[in-house]
mmCIF file of C-alpha atoms in Angstrom:
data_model
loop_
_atom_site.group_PDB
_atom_site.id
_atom_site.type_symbol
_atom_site.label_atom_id
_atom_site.label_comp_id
_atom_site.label_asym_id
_atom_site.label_seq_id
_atom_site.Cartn_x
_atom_site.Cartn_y
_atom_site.Cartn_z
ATOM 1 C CA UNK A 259 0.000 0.000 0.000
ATOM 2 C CA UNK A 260 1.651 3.400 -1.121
ATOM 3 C CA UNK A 261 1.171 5.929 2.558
ATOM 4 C CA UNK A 262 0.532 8.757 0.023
ATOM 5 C CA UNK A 263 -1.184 9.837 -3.081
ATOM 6 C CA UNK A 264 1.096 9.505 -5.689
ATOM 7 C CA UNK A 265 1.543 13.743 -7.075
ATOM 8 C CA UNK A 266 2.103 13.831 -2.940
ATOM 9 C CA UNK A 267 5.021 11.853 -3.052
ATOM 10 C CA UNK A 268 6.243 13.096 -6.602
ATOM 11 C CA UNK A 269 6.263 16.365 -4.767
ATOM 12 C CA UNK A 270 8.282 15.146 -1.624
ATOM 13 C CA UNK A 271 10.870 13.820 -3.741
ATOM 14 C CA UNK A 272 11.488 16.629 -5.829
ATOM 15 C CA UNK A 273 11.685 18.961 -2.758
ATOM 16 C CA UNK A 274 13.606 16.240 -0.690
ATOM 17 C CA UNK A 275 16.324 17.268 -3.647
ATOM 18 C CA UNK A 276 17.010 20.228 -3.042
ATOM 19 C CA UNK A 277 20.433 20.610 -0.760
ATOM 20 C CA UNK A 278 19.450 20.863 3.353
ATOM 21 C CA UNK A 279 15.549 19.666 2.474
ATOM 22 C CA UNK A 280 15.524 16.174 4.040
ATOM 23 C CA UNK A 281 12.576 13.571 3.562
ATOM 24 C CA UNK A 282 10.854 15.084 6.782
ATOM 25 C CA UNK A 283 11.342 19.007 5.945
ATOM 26 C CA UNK A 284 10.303 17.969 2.239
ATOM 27 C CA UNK A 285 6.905 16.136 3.733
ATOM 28 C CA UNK A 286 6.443 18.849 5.954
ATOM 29 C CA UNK A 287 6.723 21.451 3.072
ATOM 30 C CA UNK A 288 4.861 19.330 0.902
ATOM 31 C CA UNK A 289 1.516 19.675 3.560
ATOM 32 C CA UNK A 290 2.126 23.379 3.639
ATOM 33 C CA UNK A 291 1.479 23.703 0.057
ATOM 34 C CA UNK A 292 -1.178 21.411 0.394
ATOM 35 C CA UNK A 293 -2.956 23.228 2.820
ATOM 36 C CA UNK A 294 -2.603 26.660 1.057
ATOM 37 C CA UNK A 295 -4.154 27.921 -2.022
ATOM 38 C CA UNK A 296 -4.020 26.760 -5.806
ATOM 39 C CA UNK A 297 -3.217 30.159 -6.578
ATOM 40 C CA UNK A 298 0.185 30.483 -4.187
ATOM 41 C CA UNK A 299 0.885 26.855 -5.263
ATOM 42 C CA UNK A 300 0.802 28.405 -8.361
ATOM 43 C CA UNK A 301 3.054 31.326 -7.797
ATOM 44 C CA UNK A 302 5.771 29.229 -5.957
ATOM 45 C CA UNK A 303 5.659 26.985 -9.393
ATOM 46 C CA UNK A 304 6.078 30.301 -11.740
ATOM 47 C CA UNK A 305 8.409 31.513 -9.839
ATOM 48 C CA UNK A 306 10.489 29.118 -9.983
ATOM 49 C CA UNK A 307 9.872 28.158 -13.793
ATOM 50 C CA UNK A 308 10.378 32.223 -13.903
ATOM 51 C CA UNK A 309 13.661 32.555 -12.677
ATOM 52 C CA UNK A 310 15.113 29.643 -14.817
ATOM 53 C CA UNK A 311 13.754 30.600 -18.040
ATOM 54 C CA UNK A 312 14.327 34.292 -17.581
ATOM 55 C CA UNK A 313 17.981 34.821 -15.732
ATOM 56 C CA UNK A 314 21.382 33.902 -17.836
ATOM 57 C CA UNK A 315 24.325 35.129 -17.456
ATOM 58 C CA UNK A 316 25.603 38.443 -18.073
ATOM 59 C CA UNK A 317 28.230 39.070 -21.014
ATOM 60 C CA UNK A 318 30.360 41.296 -19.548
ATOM 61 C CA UNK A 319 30.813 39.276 -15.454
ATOM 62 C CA UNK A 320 28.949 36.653 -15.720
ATOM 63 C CA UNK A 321 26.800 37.247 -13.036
ATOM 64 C CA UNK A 322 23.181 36.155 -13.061
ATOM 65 C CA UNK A 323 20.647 38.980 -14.966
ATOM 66 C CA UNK A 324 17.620 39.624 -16.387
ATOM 67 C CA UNK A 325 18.946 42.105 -18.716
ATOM 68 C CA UNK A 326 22.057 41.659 -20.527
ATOM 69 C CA UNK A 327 24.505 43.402 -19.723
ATOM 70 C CA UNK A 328 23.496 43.327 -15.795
ATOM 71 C CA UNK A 329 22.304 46.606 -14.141
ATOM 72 C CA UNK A 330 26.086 46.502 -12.468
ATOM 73 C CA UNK A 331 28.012 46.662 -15.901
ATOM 74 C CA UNK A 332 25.440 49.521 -17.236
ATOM 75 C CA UNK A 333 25.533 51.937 -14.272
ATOM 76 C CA UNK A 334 27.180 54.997 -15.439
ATOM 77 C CA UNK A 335 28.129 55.592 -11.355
ATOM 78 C CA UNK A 336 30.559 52.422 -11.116
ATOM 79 C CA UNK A 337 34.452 52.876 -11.434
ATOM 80 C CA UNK A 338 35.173 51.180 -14.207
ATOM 81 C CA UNK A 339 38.868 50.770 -13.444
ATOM 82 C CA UNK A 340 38.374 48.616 -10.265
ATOM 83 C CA UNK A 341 37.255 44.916 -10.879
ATOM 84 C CA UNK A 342 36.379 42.521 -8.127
ATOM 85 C CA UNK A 343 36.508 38.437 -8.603
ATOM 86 C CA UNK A 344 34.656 36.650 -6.725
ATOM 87 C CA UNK A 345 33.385 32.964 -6.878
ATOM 88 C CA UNK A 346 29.404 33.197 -7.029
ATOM 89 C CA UNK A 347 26.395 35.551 -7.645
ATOM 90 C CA UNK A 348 25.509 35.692 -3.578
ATOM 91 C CA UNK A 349 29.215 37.043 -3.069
ATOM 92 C CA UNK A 350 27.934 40.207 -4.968
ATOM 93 C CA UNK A 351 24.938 40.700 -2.439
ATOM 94 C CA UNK A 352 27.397 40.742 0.408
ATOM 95 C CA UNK A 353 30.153 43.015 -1.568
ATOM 96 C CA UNK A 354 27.183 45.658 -2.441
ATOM 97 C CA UNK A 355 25.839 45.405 1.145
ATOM 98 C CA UNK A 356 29.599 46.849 2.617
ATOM 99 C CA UNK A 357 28.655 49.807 0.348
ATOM 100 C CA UNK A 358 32.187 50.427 0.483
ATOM 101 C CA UNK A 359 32.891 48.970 -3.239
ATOM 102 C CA UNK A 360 32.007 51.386 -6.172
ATOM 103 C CA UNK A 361 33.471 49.352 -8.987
ATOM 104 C CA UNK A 362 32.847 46.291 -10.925
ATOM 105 C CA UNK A 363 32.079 43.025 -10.662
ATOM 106 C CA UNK A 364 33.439 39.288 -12.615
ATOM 107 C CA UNK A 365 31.942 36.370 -11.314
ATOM 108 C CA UNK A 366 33.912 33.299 -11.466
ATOM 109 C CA UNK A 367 31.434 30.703 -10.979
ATOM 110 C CA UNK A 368 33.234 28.356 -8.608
ATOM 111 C CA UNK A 369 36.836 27.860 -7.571
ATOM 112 C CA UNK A 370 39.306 25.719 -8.528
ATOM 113 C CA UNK A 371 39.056 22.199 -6.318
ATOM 114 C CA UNK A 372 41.088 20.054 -7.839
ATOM 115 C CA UNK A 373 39.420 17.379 -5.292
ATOM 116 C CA UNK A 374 35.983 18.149 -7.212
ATOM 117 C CA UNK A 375 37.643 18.221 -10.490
ATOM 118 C CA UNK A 376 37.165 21.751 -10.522
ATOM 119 C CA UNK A 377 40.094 23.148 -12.922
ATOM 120 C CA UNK A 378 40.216 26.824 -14.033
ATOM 121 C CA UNK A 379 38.924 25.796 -17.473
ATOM 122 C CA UNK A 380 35.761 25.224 -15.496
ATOM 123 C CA UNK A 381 35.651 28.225 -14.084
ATOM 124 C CA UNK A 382 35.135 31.831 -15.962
ATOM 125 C CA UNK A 383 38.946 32.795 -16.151
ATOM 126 C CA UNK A 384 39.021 32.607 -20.198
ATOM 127 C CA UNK A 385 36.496 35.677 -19.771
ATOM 128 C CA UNK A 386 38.328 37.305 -17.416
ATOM 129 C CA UNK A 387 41.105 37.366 -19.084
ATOM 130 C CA UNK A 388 39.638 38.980 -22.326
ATOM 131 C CA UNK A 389 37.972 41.617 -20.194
ATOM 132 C CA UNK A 390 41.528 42.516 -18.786
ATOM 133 C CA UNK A 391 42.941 42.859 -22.494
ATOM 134 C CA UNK A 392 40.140 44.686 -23.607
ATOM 135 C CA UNK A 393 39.465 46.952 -20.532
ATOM 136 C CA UNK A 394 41.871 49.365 -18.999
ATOM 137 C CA UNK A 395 41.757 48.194 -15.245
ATOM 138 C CA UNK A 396 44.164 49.987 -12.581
ATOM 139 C CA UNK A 397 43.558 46.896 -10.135
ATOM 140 C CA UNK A 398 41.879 43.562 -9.713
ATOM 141 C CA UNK A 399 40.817 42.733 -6.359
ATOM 142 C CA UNK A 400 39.799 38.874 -5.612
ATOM 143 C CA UNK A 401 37.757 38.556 -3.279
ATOM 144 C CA UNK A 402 37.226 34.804 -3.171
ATOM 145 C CA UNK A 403 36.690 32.775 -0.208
ATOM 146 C CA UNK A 404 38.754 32.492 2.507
ATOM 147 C CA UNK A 405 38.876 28.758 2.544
ATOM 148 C CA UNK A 406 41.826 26.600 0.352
ATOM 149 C CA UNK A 407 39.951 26.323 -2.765
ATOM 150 C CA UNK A 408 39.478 30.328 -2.575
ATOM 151 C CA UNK A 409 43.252 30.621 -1.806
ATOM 152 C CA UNK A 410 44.133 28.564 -4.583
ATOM 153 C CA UNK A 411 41.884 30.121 -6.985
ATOM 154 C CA UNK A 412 43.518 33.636 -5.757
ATOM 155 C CA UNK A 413 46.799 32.353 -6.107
ATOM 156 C CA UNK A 414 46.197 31.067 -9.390
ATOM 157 C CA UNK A 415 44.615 34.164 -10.727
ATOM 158 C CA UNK A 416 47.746 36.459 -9.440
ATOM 159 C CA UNK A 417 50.133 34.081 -11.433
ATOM 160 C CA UNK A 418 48.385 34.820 -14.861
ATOM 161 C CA UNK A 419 47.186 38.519 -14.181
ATOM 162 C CA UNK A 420 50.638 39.726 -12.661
ATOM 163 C CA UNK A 421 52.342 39.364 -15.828
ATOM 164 C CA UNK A 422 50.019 41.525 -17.372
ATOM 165 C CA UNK A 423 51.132 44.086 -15.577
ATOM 166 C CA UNK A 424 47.832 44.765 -13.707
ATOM 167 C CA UNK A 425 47.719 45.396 -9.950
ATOM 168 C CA UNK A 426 46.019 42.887 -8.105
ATOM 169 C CA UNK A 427 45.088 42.381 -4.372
ATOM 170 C CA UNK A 428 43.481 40.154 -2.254
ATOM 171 C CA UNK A 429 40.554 41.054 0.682
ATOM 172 C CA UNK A 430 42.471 41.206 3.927
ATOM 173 C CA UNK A 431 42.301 38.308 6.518
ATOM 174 C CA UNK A 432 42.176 38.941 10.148
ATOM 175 C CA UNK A 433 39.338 39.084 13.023
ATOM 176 C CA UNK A 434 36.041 39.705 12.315
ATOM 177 C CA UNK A 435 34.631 42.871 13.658
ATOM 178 C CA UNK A 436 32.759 42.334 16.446
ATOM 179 C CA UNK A 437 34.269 38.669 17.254
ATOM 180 C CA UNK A 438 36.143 37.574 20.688
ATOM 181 C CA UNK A 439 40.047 37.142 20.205
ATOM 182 C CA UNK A 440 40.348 34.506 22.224
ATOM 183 C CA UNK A 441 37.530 32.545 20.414
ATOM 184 C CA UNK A 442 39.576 32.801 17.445
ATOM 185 C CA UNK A 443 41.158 30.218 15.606
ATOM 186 C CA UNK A 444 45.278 30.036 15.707
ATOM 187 C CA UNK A 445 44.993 30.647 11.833
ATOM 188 C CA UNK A 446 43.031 33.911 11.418
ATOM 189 C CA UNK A 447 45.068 35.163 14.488
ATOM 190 C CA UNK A 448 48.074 34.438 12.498
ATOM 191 C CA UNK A 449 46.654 36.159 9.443
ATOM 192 C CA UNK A 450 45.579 39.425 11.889
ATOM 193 C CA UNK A 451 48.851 39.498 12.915
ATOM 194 C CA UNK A 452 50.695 39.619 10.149
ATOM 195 C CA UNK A 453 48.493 41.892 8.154
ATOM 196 C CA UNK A 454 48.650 44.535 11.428
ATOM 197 C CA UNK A 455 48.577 48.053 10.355
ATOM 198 C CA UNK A 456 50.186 50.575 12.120
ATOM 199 C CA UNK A 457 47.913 53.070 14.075
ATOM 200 C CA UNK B 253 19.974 49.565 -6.789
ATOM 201 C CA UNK B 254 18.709 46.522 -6.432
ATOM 202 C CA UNK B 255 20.741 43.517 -5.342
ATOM 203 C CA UNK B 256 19.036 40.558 -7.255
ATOM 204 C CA UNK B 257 17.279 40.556 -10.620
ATOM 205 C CA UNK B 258 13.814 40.607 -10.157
ATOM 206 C CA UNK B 259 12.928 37.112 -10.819
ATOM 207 C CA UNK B 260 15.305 35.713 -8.519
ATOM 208 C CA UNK B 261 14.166 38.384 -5.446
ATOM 209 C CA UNK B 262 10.777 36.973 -6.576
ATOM 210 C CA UNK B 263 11.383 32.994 -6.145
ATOM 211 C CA UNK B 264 13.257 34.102 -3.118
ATOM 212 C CA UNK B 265 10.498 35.792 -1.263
ATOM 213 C CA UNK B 266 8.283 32.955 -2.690
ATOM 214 C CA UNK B 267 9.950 30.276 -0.927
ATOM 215 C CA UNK B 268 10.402 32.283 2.005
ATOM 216 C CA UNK B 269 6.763 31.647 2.443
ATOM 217 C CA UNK B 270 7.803 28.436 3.066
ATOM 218 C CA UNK B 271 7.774 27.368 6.789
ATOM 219 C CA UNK B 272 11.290 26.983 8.040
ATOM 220 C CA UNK B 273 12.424 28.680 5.168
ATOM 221 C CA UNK B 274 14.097 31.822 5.722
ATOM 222 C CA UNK B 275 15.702 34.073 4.231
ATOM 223 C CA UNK B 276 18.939 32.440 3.827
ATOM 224 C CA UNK B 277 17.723 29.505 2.784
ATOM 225 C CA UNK B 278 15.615 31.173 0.153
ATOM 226 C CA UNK B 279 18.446 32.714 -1.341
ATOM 227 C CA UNK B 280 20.727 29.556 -1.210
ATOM 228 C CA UNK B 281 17.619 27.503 -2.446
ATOM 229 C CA UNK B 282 17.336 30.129 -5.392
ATOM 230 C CA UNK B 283 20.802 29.998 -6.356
ATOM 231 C CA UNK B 284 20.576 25.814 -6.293
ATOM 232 C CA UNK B 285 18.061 26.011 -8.389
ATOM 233 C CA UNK B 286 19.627 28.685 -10.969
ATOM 234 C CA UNK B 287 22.579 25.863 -10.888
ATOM 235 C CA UNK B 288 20.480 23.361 -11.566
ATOM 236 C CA UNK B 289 19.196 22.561 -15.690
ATOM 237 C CA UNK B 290 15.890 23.625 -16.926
ATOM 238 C CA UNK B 291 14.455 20.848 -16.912
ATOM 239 C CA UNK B 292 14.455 19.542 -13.135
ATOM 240 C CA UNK B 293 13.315 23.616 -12.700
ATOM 241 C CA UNK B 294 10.444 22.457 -14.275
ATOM 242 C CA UNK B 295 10.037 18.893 -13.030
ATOM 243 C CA UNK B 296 9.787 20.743 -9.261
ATOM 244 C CA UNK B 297 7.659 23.523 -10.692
ATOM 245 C CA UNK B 298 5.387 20.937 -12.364
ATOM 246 C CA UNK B 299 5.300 18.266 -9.427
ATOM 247 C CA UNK B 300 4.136 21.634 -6.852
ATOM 248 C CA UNK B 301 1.098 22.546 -9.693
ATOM 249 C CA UNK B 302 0.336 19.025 -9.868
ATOM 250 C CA UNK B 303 0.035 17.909 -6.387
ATOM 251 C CA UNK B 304 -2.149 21.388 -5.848
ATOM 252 C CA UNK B 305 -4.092 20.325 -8.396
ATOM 253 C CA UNK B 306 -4.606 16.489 -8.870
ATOM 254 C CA UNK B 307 -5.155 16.030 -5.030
ATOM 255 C CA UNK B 308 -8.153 16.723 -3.375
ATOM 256 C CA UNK B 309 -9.938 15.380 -0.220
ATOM 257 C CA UNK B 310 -11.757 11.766 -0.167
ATOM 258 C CA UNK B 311 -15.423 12.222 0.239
ATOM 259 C CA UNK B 312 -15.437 9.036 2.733
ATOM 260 C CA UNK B 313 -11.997 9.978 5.112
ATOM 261 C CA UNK B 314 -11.195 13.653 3.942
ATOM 262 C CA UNK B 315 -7.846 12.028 3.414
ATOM 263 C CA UNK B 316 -6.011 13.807 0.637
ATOM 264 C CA UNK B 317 -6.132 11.226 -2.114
ATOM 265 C CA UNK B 318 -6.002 11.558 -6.438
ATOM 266 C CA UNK B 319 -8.520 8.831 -6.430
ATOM 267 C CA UNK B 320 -11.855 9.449 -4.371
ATOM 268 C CA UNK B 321 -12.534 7.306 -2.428
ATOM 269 C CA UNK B 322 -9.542 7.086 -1.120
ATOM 270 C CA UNK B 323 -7.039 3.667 -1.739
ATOM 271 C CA UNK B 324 -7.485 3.229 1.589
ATOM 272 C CA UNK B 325 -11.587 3.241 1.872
ATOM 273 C CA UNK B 326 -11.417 1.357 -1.292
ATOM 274 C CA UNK B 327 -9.290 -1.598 0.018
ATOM 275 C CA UNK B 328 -11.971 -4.593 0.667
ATOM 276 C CA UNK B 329 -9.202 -5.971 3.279
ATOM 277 C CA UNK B 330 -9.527 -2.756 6.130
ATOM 278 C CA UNK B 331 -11.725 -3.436 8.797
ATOM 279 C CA UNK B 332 -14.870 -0.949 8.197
ATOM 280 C CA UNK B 333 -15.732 -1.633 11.642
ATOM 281 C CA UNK B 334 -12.847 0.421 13.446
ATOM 282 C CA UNK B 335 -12.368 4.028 13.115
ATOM 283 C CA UNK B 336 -9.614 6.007 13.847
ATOM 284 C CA UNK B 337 -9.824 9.840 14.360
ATOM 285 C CA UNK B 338 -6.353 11.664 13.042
ATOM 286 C CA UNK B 339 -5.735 15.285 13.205
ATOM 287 C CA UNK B 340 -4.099 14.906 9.753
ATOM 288 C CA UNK B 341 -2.775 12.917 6.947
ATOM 289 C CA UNK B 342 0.595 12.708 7.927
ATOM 290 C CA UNK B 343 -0.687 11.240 10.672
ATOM 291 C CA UNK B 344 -2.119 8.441 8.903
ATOM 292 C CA UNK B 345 1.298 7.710 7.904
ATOM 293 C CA UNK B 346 2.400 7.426 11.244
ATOM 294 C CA UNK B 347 -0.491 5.044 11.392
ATOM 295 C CA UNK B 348 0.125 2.784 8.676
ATOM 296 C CA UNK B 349 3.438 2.564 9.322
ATOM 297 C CA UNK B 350 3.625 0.575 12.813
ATOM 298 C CA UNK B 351 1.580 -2.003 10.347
ATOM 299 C CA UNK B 352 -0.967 -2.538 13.812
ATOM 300 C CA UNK B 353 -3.708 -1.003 12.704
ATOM 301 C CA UNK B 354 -6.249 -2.802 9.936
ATOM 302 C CA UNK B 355 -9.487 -0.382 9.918
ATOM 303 C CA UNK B 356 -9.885 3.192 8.068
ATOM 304 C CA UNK B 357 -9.290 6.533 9.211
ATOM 305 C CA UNK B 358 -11.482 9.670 9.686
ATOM 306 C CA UNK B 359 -8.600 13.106 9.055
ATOM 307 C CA UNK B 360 -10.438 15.945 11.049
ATOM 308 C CA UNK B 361 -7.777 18.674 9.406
ATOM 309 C CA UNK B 362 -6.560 19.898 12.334
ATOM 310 C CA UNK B 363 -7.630 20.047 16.171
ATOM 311 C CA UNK B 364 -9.733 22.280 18.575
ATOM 312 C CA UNK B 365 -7.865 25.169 19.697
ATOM 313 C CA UNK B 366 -9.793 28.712 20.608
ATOM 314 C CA UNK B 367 -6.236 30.441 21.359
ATOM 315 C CA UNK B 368 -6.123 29.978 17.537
ATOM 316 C CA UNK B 369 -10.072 30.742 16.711
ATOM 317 C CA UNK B 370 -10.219 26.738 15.667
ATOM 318 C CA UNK B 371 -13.905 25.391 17.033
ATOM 319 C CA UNK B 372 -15.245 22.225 16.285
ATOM 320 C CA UNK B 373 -16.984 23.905 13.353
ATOM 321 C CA UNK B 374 -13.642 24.555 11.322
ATOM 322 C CA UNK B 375 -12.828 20.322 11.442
ATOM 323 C CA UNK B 376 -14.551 17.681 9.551
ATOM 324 C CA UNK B 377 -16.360 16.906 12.407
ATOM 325 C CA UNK B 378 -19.916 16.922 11.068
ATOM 326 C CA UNK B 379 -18.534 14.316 7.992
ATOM 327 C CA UNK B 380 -17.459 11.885 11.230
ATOM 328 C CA UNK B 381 -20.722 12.574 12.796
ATOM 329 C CA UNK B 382 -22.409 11.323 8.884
ATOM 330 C CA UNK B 383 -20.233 8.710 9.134
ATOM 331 C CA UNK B 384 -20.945 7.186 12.184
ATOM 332 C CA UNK B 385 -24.527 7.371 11.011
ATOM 333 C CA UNK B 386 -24.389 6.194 8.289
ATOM 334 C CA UNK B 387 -21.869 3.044 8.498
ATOM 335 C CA UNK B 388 -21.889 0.815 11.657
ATOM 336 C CA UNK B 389 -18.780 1.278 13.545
ATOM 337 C CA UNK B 390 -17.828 -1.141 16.592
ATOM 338 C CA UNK B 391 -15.017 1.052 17.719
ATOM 339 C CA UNK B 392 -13.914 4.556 17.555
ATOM 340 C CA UNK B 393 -9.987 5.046 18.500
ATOM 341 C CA UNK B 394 -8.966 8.818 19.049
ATOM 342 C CA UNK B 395 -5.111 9.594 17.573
ATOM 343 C CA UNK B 396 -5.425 13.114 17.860
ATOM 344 C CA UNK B 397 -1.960 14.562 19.411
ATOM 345 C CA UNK B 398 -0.721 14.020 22.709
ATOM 346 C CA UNK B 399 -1.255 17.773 23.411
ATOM 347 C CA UNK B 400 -3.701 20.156 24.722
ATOM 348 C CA UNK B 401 -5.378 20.941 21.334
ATOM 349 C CA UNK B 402 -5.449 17.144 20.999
ATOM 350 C CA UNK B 403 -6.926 16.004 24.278
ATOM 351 C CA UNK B 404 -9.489 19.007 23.970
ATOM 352 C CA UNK B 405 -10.779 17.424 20.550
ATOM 353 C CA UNK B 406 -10.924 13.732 22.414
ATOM 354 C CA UNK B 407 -12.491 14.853 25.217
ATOM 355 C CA UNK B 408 -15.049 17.028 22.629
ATOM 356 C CA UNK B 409 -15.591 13.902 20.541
ATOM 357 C CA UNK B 410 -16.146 11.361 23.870
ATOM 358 C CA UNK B 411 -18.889 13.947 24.778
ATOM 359 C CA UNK B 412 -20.682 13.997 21.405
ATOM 360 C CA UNK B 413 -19.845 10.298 20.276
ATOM 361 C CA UNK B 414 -20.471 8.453 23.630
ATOM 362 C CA UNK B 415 -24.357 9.485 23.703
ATOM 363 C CA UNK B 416 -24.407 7.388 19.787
ATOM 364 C CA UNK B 417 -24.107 4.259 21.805
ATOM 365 C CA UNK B 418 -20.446 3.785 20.031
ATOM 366 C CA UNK B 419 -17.464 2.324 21.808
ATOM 367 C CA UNK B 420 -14.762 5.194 21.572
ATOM 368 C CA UNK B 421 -11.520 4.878 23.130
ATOM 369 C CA UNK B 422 -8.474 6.467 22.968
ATOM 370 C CA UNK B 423 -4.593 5.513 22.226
ATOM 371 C CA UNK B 424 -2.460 5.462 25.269
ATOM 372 C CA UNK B 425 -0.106 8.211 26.753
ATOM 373 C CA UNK B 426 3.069 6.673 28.658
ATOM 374 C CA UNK B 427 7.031 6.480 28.066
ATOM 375 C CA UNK B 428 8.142 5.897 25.002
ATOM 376 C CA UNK B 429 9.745 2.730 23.977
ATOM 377 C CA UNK B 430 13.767 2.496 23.621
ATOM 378 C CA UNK B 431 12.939 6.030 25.849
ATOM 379 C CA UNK B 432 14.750 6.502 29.931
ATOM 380 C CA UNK B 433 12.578 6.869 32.996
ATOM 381 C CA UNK B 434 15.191 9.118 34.502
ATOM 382 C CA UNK B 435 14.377 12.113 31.436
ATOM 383 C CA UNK B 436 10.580 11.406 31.405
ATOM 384 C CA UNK B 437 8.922 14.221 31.928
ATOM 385 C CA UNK B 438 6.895 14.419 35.352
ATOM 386 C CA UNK B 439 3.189 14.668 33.104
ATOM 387 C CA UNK B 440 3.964 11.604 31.243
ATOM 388 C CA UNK B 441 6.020 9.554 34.086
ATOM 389 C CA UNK B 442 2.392 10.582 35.737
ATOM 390 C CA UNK B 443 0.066 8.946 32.643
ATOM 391 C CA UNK B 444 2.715 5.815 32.119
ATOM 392 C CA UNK B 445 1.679 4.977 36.168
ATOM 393 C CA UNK B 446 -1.859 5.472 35.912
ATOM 394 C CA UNK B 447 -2.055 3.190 32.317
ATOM 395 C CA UNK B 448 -0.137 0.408 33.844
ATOM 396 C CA UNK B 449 -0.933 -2.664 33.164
ATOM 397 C CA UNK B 450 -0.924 -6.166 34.698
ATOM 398 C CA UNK B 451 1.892 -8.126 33.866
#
């Protein structure tokens, strides 16, 4: 005997895919929708069918837009001399919401994990690279994460832009504002320290 | 300026409806799915509009089903003689599961609860009252939740289901099996004692 109706379980395994929705949280989810209206059921479903159809990528960074090139690339306020890297869309939202960068954006699209078979001809480098030779940039600042595969990708991106004779810098590392120093880890206390600045 | 394109901000706030969904999780949910290929886009957006709009509630249980009456009212080998009350489908589930219980179910959609402005009025309890009627019932076994919204509903349905001349009982409170006496709670340490039974 099937326990549910089969659209009800159709619907609990396609939620139960996406990442951090388990079999519980996707039955759960699935008896919310239930229990609302055909006509939000129906605006989750465009919604969704709406943001896959209509966002690509933009042709100038490659981050995810309606309108090609992105409102970042067109607005006639940005320097257009500073470029930031950085590995995904959301890393934009959190770069925009320091409201202390006034410049550009490239969106790699990963970084390189040679683990996950991630190489940098996976990633958006190639375009990158033509945007440098095209564009007149006074410096490149990568602001991947701060984890190894961020590191790497950083690295890997200052061996083939230095040579171009760009300047390029990386976000600092240290203590986050606001955090306890002796909660932090031996690492990032290492980092602080050696990026101190004199007061 | 804003930070998303507006189809993305859109399925974000739409599956921030979500319960247990917030923000966060929107946004990483959003960007999963912009990773993802069209087509499983669709196959989620499709299996939401489909389970809104294929299931519906049996005429005989109120148990969601695609089929009325439900697989389960429709199976000649349940016992139409037992009856047990659930507060929802899932619950049924719960039911079926343990594999102990061979008669049909009665889903009330929900339980008495005037904090929340639920009276017996919002459940399907004039469809039980029909049914009881209308089909002869030896037994009538009360699953609503082991909580105050739940005992108000049995103690509700004892008062109007007793007077029908119908046996109705309902499903014991005590510890839980593989559970420890020493991190019982007092209330059901309390309900375990006074259910004991004679070894």
């Amino acid at each position: 005997m099937r326990y549910f109706a089969r659209p009800l379980s159709r619907l609990m395994s396609q939620l139960a895919k996406l990442p951090g929705i388990g079999p519980k949280t996707a039955q759960r989810l699935t008896f919310y929708i239930m229990g609302g209206s055909l006509e939000s059921a129906r605006e989750l479903a465009n919604a969704i069918i709406e943001a896959r159809e209509k966002i690509r990528y933009c042709s100038v960074c490659c981050n995810y837009t309606e309108e090609d090139p992105c409102p970042i690339c067109q607005a006639p306020e940005r320097d257009r001399s500073l470029l930031c890297v950085v590995e995904n869309p959301r890393d934009i939202l959190a770069m925009e919401k320091t409201g202390e960068f006034k410049g550009i954006y490239h969106v790699l699209h990963g970084s390189i994990s040679p683990i996950d078979g991630i190489g940098p001809d996976n990633l958006r480098i190639k375009e990158l690279l033509e945007r440098l030779k095209k564009d007149n940039f006074q410096e490149i600042i990568v602001a991947t994460d701060p984890n190894v595969e961020g590191e790497a990708t950083a690295l890997y991106l200052a061996r083939i832009i230095k040579p171009l004779g760009i300047r390029i810098s990386r976000i600092a590392h240290g203590l986050p504002v606001g955090g306890d120093l002796e909660y932090a880890d031996e690492v990032t206390l290492g980092k602080a320290l050696q990026g101190r600045k004199e007061l």
